[in-house]
Short mmCIF file of C-alpha atoms in Angstrom, two decimals:
data_model
loop_
_atom_site.label_atom_id
_atom_site.label_comp_id
_atom_site.label_asym_id
_atom_site.label_seq_id
_atom_site.Cartn_x
_atom_site.Cartn_y
_atom_site.Cartn_z
CA MET A 16 -31.94 143.48 -63.06
CA GLU A 17 -32.40 144.54 -66.65
CA LEU A 18 -29.86 147.40 -66.04
CA ASP A 19 -27.47 144.91 -64.55
CA LEU A 20 -27.78 142.65 -67.51
CA ALA A 21 -27.03 145.50 -69.98
CA LEU A 22 -24.00 146.58 -68.02
CA LEU A 23 -22.67 142.91 -67.80
CA LEU A 24 -23.13 142.55 -71.50
CA ARG A 25 -21.41 145.77 -72.28
CA PHE A 26 -18.54 144.90 -69.91
CA GLY A 27 -18.06 141.51 -71.64
CA TRP A 28 -17.92 143.07 -75.14
CA THR A 29 -15.56 145.79 -73.98
CA ALA A 30 -13.26 143.33 -72.32
CA ALA A 31 -13.23 141.48 -75.56
CA ILE A 32 -12.61 144.42 -77.78
CA VAL A 33 -9.78 146.17 -75.84
CA PRO A 34 -7.01 143.56 -76.31
CA ILE A 35 -7.68 143.27 -80.01
CA VAL A 36 -7.60 147.04 -80.55
CA VAL A 37 -4.50 147.47 -78.50
CA ALA A 38 -2.85 144.60 -80.23
CA SER A 39 -3.58 146.23 -83.60
CA LEU A 40 -1.92 149.50 -82.80
CA PRO A 41 1.37 150.08 -84.71
CA LEU A 42 3.28 150.61 -81.55
CA PRO A 43 6.51 148.86 -80.51
CA PHE A 44 5.58 148.04 -76.99
CA VAL A 45 2.37 146.16 -78.04
CA GLY A 46 4.35 143.61 -80.09
CA PHE A 47 4.12 140.87 -77.53
CA LEU A 48 0.42 141.41 -77.03
CA HIS A 49 -0.08 141.35 -80.84
CA ARG A 50 1.65 137.91 -80.99
CA LEU A 51 -0.28 136.70 -78.08
CA VAL A 52 -3.68 137.80 -79.60
CA ILE A 53 -2.76 136.44 -83.04
CA GLY A 54 -1.77 133.13 -81.41
CA PHE A 55 -5.02 132.82 -79.68
CA ALA A 56 -7.11 133.87 -82.68
CA SER A 57 -5.11 131.76 -85.25
CA ARG A 58 -6.77 128.81 -87.11
CA GLY A 59 -6.42 126.74 -90.21
CA LYS A 60 -3.55 127.81 -92.51
CA ILE A 61 -2.40 130.75 -90.37
CA ILE A 62 -1.87 128.70 -87.12
CA LYS A 63 1.88 128.50 -86.25
CA GLY A 64 4.10 126.70 -83.88
CA ASN A 65 2.97 124.05 -81.17
CA THR A 66 -0.57 122.78 -81.72
CA ARG A 67 -0.88 121.33 -78.22
CA PHE A 68 -3.62 123.79 -77.08
CA THR A 69 -5.74 123.38 -80.17
CA VAL A 70 -8.91 121.63 -81.20
CA PRO A 71 -10.05 120.56 -84.64
CA GLN A 72 -11.23 123.32 -86.92
CA ARG A 73 -14.47 121.37 -87.64
CA PHE A 74 -15.45 122.32 -84.11
CA TYR A 75 -16.83 125.47 -85.76
CA LEU A 76 -19.99 123.46 -85.95
CA HIS A 77 -20.32 123.88 -82.11
CA PHE A 78 -20.59 127.59 -82.60
CA TYR A 79 -23.42 127.58 -85.03
CA VAL A 80 -25.49 124.78 -83.40
CA MET A 81 -25.32 126.63 -80.11
CA ALA A 82 -26.32 129.84 -81.94
CA VAL A 83 -29.32 128.13 -83.58
CA ILE A 84 -30.49 126.50 -80.17
CA LEU A 85 -30.00 129.68 -78.05
CA THR A 86 -31.54 132.02 -80.70
CA THR A 87 -34.57 129.63 -81.08
CA CYS A 88 -34.96 129.50 -77.26
CA LEU A 89 -35.01 133.30 -77.18
CA LEU A 90 -37.00 133.76 -80.37
CA ILE A 91 -40.03 131.62 -79.74
CA PRO A 92 -41.02 133.01 -76.27
CA THR A 93 -40.11 136.62 -77.33
CA TRP A 94 -42.43 136.23 -80.42
CA PHE A 95 -45.29 134.76 -78.40
CA TYR A 96 -44.93 137.46 -75.71
CA ALA A 97 -44.96 140.12 -78.46
CA TYR A 98 -48.07 138.40 -79.91
CA ALA A 99 -49.90 138.10 -76.51
CA GLU A 100 -48.96 141.48 -75.00
CA MET A 101 -47.69 143.77 -77.75
CA THR A 102 -50.54 144.01 -80.30
CA PRO A 103 -51.76 145.96 -82.14
CA LEU A 104 -48.64 147.75 -83.34
CA SER A 105 -50.48 149.67 -85.89
CA SER A 106 -53.91 149.71 -87.50
CA GLY A 107 -55.08 148.17 -90.75
CA LEU A 108 -53.02 145.05 -91.00
CA TRP A 109 -55.06 142.47 -89.00
CA SER A 110 -58.44 142.17 -87.31
CA TYR A 111 -59.20 144.51 -84.44
CA SER A 112 -61.83 142.29 -83.04
CA SER A 113 -59.39 139.43 -82.75
CA ILE A 114 -56.82 141.69 -81.06
CA THR A 115 -59.41 143.13 -78.73
CA SER A 116 -60.38 139.52 -77.65
CA HIS A 117 -56.66 138.80 -76.95
CA LEU A 118 -56.22 141.92 -74.78
CA VAL A 119 -59.43 141.44 -72.65
CA GLY A 120 -58.52 137.80 -72.01
CA GLY A 121 -60.88 136.15 -74.56
CA SER A 122 -60.23 132.74 -76.32
CA HIS A 123 -56.50 133.03 -76.17
CA ILE A 124 -54.01 131.00 -74.17
CA PHE A 125 -52.17 134.10 -73.15
CA SER A 126 -54.54 135.91 -70.77
CA PHE A 127 -52.39 136.44 -67.77
CA ASN A 128 -51.81 140.08 -66.47
CA LYS A 129 -53.65 142.03 -69.25
CA ALA A 130 -54.21 144.96 -66.93
CA HIS A 131 -51.12 146.80 -67.72
CA LEU A 132 -51.13 148.17 -71.40
CA PRO A 133 -47.76 148.77 -72.84
CA THR A 134 -46.84 151.97 -74.68
CA LEU A 135 -46.35 151.93 -78.42
CA GLY A 136 -42.58 152.42 -77.91
CA GLN A 137 -42.51 149.27 -75.84
CA LYS A 138 -44.49 147.33 -78.38
CA TYR A 139 -42.10 148.48 -81.13
CA LYS A 140 -39.05 147.44 -79.10
CA VAL A 141 -40.37 143.95 -78.49
CA TRP A 142 -41.30 143.43 -82.15
CA GLN A 143 -37.98 144.78 -83.22
CA THR A 144 -36.25 142.16 -81.08
CA VAL A 145 -38.29 139.47 -82.82
CA PHE A 146 -37.06 140.85 -86.12
CA LEU A 147 -33.47 140.97 -85.06
CA LEU A 148 -33.53 137.43 -83.69
CA LEU A 149 -35.02 136.24 -86.94
CA LEU A 150 -32.13 137.61 -88.81
CA VAL A 151 -29.66 135.99 -86.49
CA GLU A 152 -31.55 132.63 -86.80
CA ILE A 153 -31.33 132.80 -90.68
CA GLN A 154 -27.62 133.34 -90.34
CA ALA A 155 -26.99 130.66 -87.87
CA VAL A 156 -28.96 127.98 -89.68
CA ARG A 157 -27.10 128.80 -92.90
CA ARG A 158 -23.68 128.46 -91.08
CA VAL A 159 -24.71 125.05 -89.78
CA HIS A 160 -25.44 123.89 -93.30
CA GLU A 161 -22.13 125.27 -94.64
CA THR A 162 -20.11 123.64 -91.87
CA LEU A 163 -21.66 120.28 -92.63
CA ASN A 164 -21.96 120.43 -96.51
CA VAL A 165 -19.79 123.05 -97.85
CA PHE A 166 -16.54 123.32 -96.04
CA HIS A 167 -14.19 120.24 -96.25
CA TYR A 168 -11.97 120.85 -93.34
CA SER A 169 -8.65 119.06 -93.55
CA PRO A 170 -8.00 116.61 -90.70
CA SER A 171 -4.93 118.58 -89.78
CA ALA A 172 -6.80 121.91 -89.64
CA ARG A 173 -6.76 123.29 -86.05
CA MET A 174 -7.75 126.39 -84.03
CA HIS A 175 -6.33 127.59 -80.74
CA ILE A 176 -8.54 126.43 -77.83
CA LEU A 177 -8.94 130.00 -76.60
CA GLY A 178 -10.14 131.06 -79.95
CA TYR A 179 -12.69 128.14 -79.71
CA PHE A 180 -13.91 129.50 -76.36
CA THR A 181 -14.04 133.08 -77.82
CA GLY A 182 -16.25 131.75 -80.70
CA LEU A 183 -18.56 130.07 -78.06
CA PHE A 184 -18.66 133.41 -76.17
CA PHE A 185 -19.55 135.35 -79.31
CA TYR A 186 -22.30 133.15 -80.58
CA ALA A 187 -23.88 132.85 -77.08
CA MET A 188 -23.70 136.69 -76.54
CA VAL A 189 -25.04 137.75 -79.90
CA PRO A 190 -28.78 136.61 -79.41
CA ILE A 191 -28.66 137.59 -75.62
CA SER A 192 -27.38 141.01 -76.56
CA LEU A 193 -30.00 141.52 -79.18
CA ALA A 194 -32.75 140.31 -76.87
CA SER A 195 -31.51 142.16 -73.71
CA PRO A 196 -33.99 145.09 -73.94
CA CYS A 197 -36.96 142.87 -73.29
CA ILE A 198 -35.59 139.54 -72.11
CA ILE A 199 -36.61 140.31 -68.46
CA ASP A 200 -40.12 141.09 -69.48
CA VAL A 201 -40.27 137.92 -71.48
CA VAL A 202 -39.08 135.79 -68.51
CA ASN A 203 -41.67 137.45 -66.38
CA PHE A 204 -44.37 136.74 -68.90
CA LEU A 205 -43.46 133.09 -69.01
CA ARG A 206 -43.43 132.86 -65.25
CA GLY A 207 -46.91 134.35 -65.25
CA GLN A 208 -48.15 131.78 -67.76
CA ILE A 209 -46.74 128.95 -65.79
CA ALA A 210 -48.27 130.40 -62.51
CA GLU A 211 -51.60 130.64 -64.25
CA PHE A 212 -51.37 127.12 -65.54
CA ILE A 213 -50.59 125.87 -62.05
CA VAL A 214 -53.47 127.70 -60.48
CA LYS A 215 -56.12 126.90 -63.11
CA GLY A 216 -54.95 123.51 -64.44
CA ARG A 217 -54.95 122.44 -67.96
CA ASP A 218 -58.68 121.96 -68.30
CA ARG A 219 -59.48 125.54 -67.28
CA MET A 220 -56.90 127.10 -69.60
CA PRO A 221 -58.18 128.75 -72.71
CA ASP A 222 -57.56 126.96 -75.96
CA LEU A 223 -54.53 128.01 -78.08
CA ARG A 224 -55.85 130.06 -80.99
CA ILE A 225 -53.21 131.54 -83.36
CA ASP A 226 -54.26 134.47 -85.52
CA PRO A 227 -51.67 134.50 -88.42
CA PRO A 228 -52.10 138.21 -89.25
CA GLY A 229 -51.60 139.12 -85.62
CA LEU A 230 -48.48 136.79 -85.39
CA VAL A 231 -46.63 138.21 -88.44
CA GLY A 232 -48.36 141.58 -89.22
CA PRO A 233 -46.57 143.69 -86.77
CA LEU A 234 -43.21 142.75 -88.34
CA PHE A 235 -44.34 144.50 -91.54
CA SER A 236 -45.35 147.55 -89.54
CA LEU A 237 -41.78 148.12 -88.31
CA GLY A 238 -39.87 151.24 -89.47
CA TRP A 239 -37.50 151.93 -92.22
CA CYS A 240 -34.40 151.17 -90.05
CA GLN A 241 -35.49 147.56 -89.84
CA TRP A 242 -36.05 147.19 -93.58
CA VAL A 243 -32.88 149.09 -94.65
CA GLY A 244 -31.05 146.92 -92.10
CA ALA A 245 -32.51 143.77 -93.51
CA ALA A 246 -31.56 144.81 -97.02
CA VAL A 247 -27.91 145.36 -95.84
CA PHE A 248 -27.95 142.16 -93.92
CA PHE A 249 -29.13 140.01 -96.97
CA TRP A 250 -26.61 141.82 -99.23
CA GLY A 251 -23.81 140.61 -97.04
CA TRP A 252 -25.53 137.26 -96.50
CA PHE A 253 -25.81 136.34 -100.09
CA HIS A 254 -22.16 137.40 -100.84
CA GLN A 255 -20.96 135.37 -97.87
CA LEU A 256 -22.91 132.42 -99.15
CA ARG A 257 -21.17 132.77 -102.45
CA CYS A 258 -17.68 133.26 -100.98
CA HIS A 259 -18.07 130.35 -98.71
CA SER A 260 -19.05 128.24 -101.78
CA ILE A 261 -16.05 129.30 -103.61
CA LEU A 262 -13.74 128.45 -100.58
CA GLY A 263 -15.48 125.12 -100.26
CA SER A 264 -15.08 124.10 -103.92
CA LEU A 265 -11.24 124.70 -103.55
CA ARG A 266 -10.95 121.57 -101.49
CA GLU A 267 -12.85 119.03 -103.64
CA ASN A 268 -10.69 116.20 -102.12
CA LYS A 269 -11.40 116.43 -98.41
CA GLY A 270 -7.90 114.99 -97.70
CA ALA A 271 -6.07 117.51 -99.83
CA GLU A 272 -3.54 119.70 -98.06
CA GLU A 273 -2.73 122.00 -100.91
CA TYR A 274 -3.92 125.69 -100.76
CA ILE A 275 -5.21 127.44 -103.81
CA VAL A 276 -5.69 131.19 -104.32
CA PRO A 277 -9.49 131.78 -104.49
CA TYR A 278 -10.99 133.92 -107.27
CA GLY A 279 -14.58 135.16 -107.98
CA ASP A 280 -17.19 137.44 -106.27
CA TRP A 281 -15.49 139.78 -103.63
CA PHE A 282 -12.33 137.85 -103.85
CA SER A 283 -11.57 140.20 -106.70
CA TYR A 284 -11.09 142.93 -104.12
CA VAL A 285 -9.97 141.50 -100.83
CA SER A 286 -8.39 138.37 -99.41
CA CYS A 287 -11.15 137.65 -96.89
CA PRO A 288 -14.47 138.60 -98.49
CA HIS A 289 -16.30 136.29 -96.22
CA TYR A 290 -15.07 138.34 -93.37
CA PHE A 291 -16.11 141.57 -94.99
CA ALA A 292 -19.55 140.01 -95.71
CA GLU A 293 -19.83 139.16 -91.96
CA ILE A 294 -19.12 142.80 -91.15
CA VAL A 295 -21.85 143.89 -93.66
CA ILE A 296 -24.25 141.26 -92.13
CA TYR A 297 -23.67 142.77 -88.54
CA ALA A 298 -23.83 146.41 -90.00
CA GLY A 299 -27.33 145.39 -91.22
CA ILE A 300 -28.23 144.08 -87.80
CA LEU A 301 -26.94 147.28 -86.28
CA VAL A 302 -29.08 149.38 -88.61
CA ALA A 303 -32.08 147.13 -87.98
CA SER A 304 -31.72 147.78 -84.19
CA GLY A 305 -32.11 151.35 -84.72
CA GLY A 306 -28.49 152.16 -83.77
CA ASN A 307 -29.41 153.50 -80.34
CA ASP A 308 -28.28 150.53 -78.11
CA VAL A 309 -24.68 150.65 -76.92
CA THR A 310 -24.55 146.86 -76.49
CA VAL A 311 -25.34 146.38 -80.20
CA TRP A 312 -22.61 148.90 -81.04
CA LEU A 313 -20.10 147.13 -78.97
CA LEU A 314 -21.11 143.79 -80.58
CA PHE A 315 -20.42 145.38 -84.03
CA ILE A 316 -17.15 146.84 -82.96
CA PHE A 317 -15.97 143.49 -81.79
CA VAL A 318 -16.98 141.85 -85.15
CA VAL A 319 -15.08 144.60 -86.96
CA ALA A 320 -11.95 144.47 -84.71
CA ASN A 321 -11.77 140.74 -84.48
CA LEU A 322 -12.19 140.01 -88.24
CA SER A 323 -9.90 142.87 -89.33
CA LEU A 324 -7.15 141.38 -87.26
CA ALA A 325 -7.69 137.90 -88.56
CA ALA A 326 -7.92 139.12 -92.19
CA ALA A 327 -4.68 141.07 -91.89
CA GLU A 328 -2.83 137.86 -90.90
CA THR A 329 -4.55 135.91 -93.65
CA HIS A 330 -3.56 138.47 -96.23
CA ARG A 331 -0.05 138.41 -95.11
CA TRP A 332 -0.03 134.64 -95.32
CA TYR A 333 -1.32 134.70 -98.84
CA LYS A 334 1.33 137.27 -99.92
CA GLN A 335 4.06 135.05 -98.44
CA LYS A 336 2.70 131.74 -99.80
CA PHE A 337 2.11 132.96 -103.41
CA GLU A 338 4.54 134.96 -105.40
CA ASP A 339 2.08 135.93 -108.04
CA TYR A 340 -0.75 136.78 -105.49
CA PRO A 341 -2.86 139.74 -106.85
CA ARG A 342 -1.29 142.97 -105.69
CA THR A 343 -4.52 144.93 -105.98
CA ARG A 344 -6.28 142.87 -103.31
CA ARG A 345 -6.67 144.34 -99.83
CA ALA A 346 -7.14 142.41 -96.67
CA ILE A 347 -10.80 142.89 -95.82
CA ILE A 348 -12.13 146.45 -96.94
CA PRO A 349 -12.12 146.90 -100.62
CA PHE A 350 -9.68 149.62 -101.83
CA ILE A 351 -8.96 150.62 -98.26
CA TYR A 352 -7.50 147.95 -95.95
#
């Protein structure tokens, strides 16, 4: 089943990547596909033609609310599974007596199926998943805040309905893809806990006792990949926060329809620095994952392909709209593209 889930996720990401990559090729026979993909991906100022099959751009909020809900629903059980079954990860960071009590079924609510002891590699993978889901949660919560309080979408701002469904697909698949290496084990663990509760009843279940060092300590025992990845993640995260603040400030009057050239932060180098920051954010997640999971690589490739295509169209729009648009700016990658 785990193998089937991984294959399904990889197929889904590949199916999403291929049309974008083909449409981006500078070949004459892909012109129709390019226009089709751009039409589906268009939103806001770059949307063209009939808006019949569109939805309000403020529906972006749906993406991020779903991401918060789904990530939370994966993070909490995965974290408690890691706490109950995957400690200790290394020595010296928390009480061994406490951990031993957990493993032998002492005063701890999670006492089901302790006979099988996981390997260090299995423990590391589960705690790594907790780490990755925490990063996604931080990103998703911030995007909810920005959609509600920073961006002032024009009433006329629209996006294509297929682009809307693509966004729902993306923000549903991100946490699932990152949790996929251990999601089956987490589900089995929860089933075991429910079965134990049914058999024993509430009165015979151990009291819940949380050992804070054991709950967070293993996260600090992860390797350099996770912490380098987190540093890259927050580098992009803070720049995206700043760029979104600049974009939001351009429309002080929520009813205004006039577009203004943004300046400041990474806008000095590219037309879509918030897209570039998004790529940096997911590059950090890729590094934090260890870079050995094909599913996470495909997720990252989709982010790069999708945002590069959208940035190219936005850059073209800026140059057509403003005669004095800064010529040194690139579309999304500073000094390159």
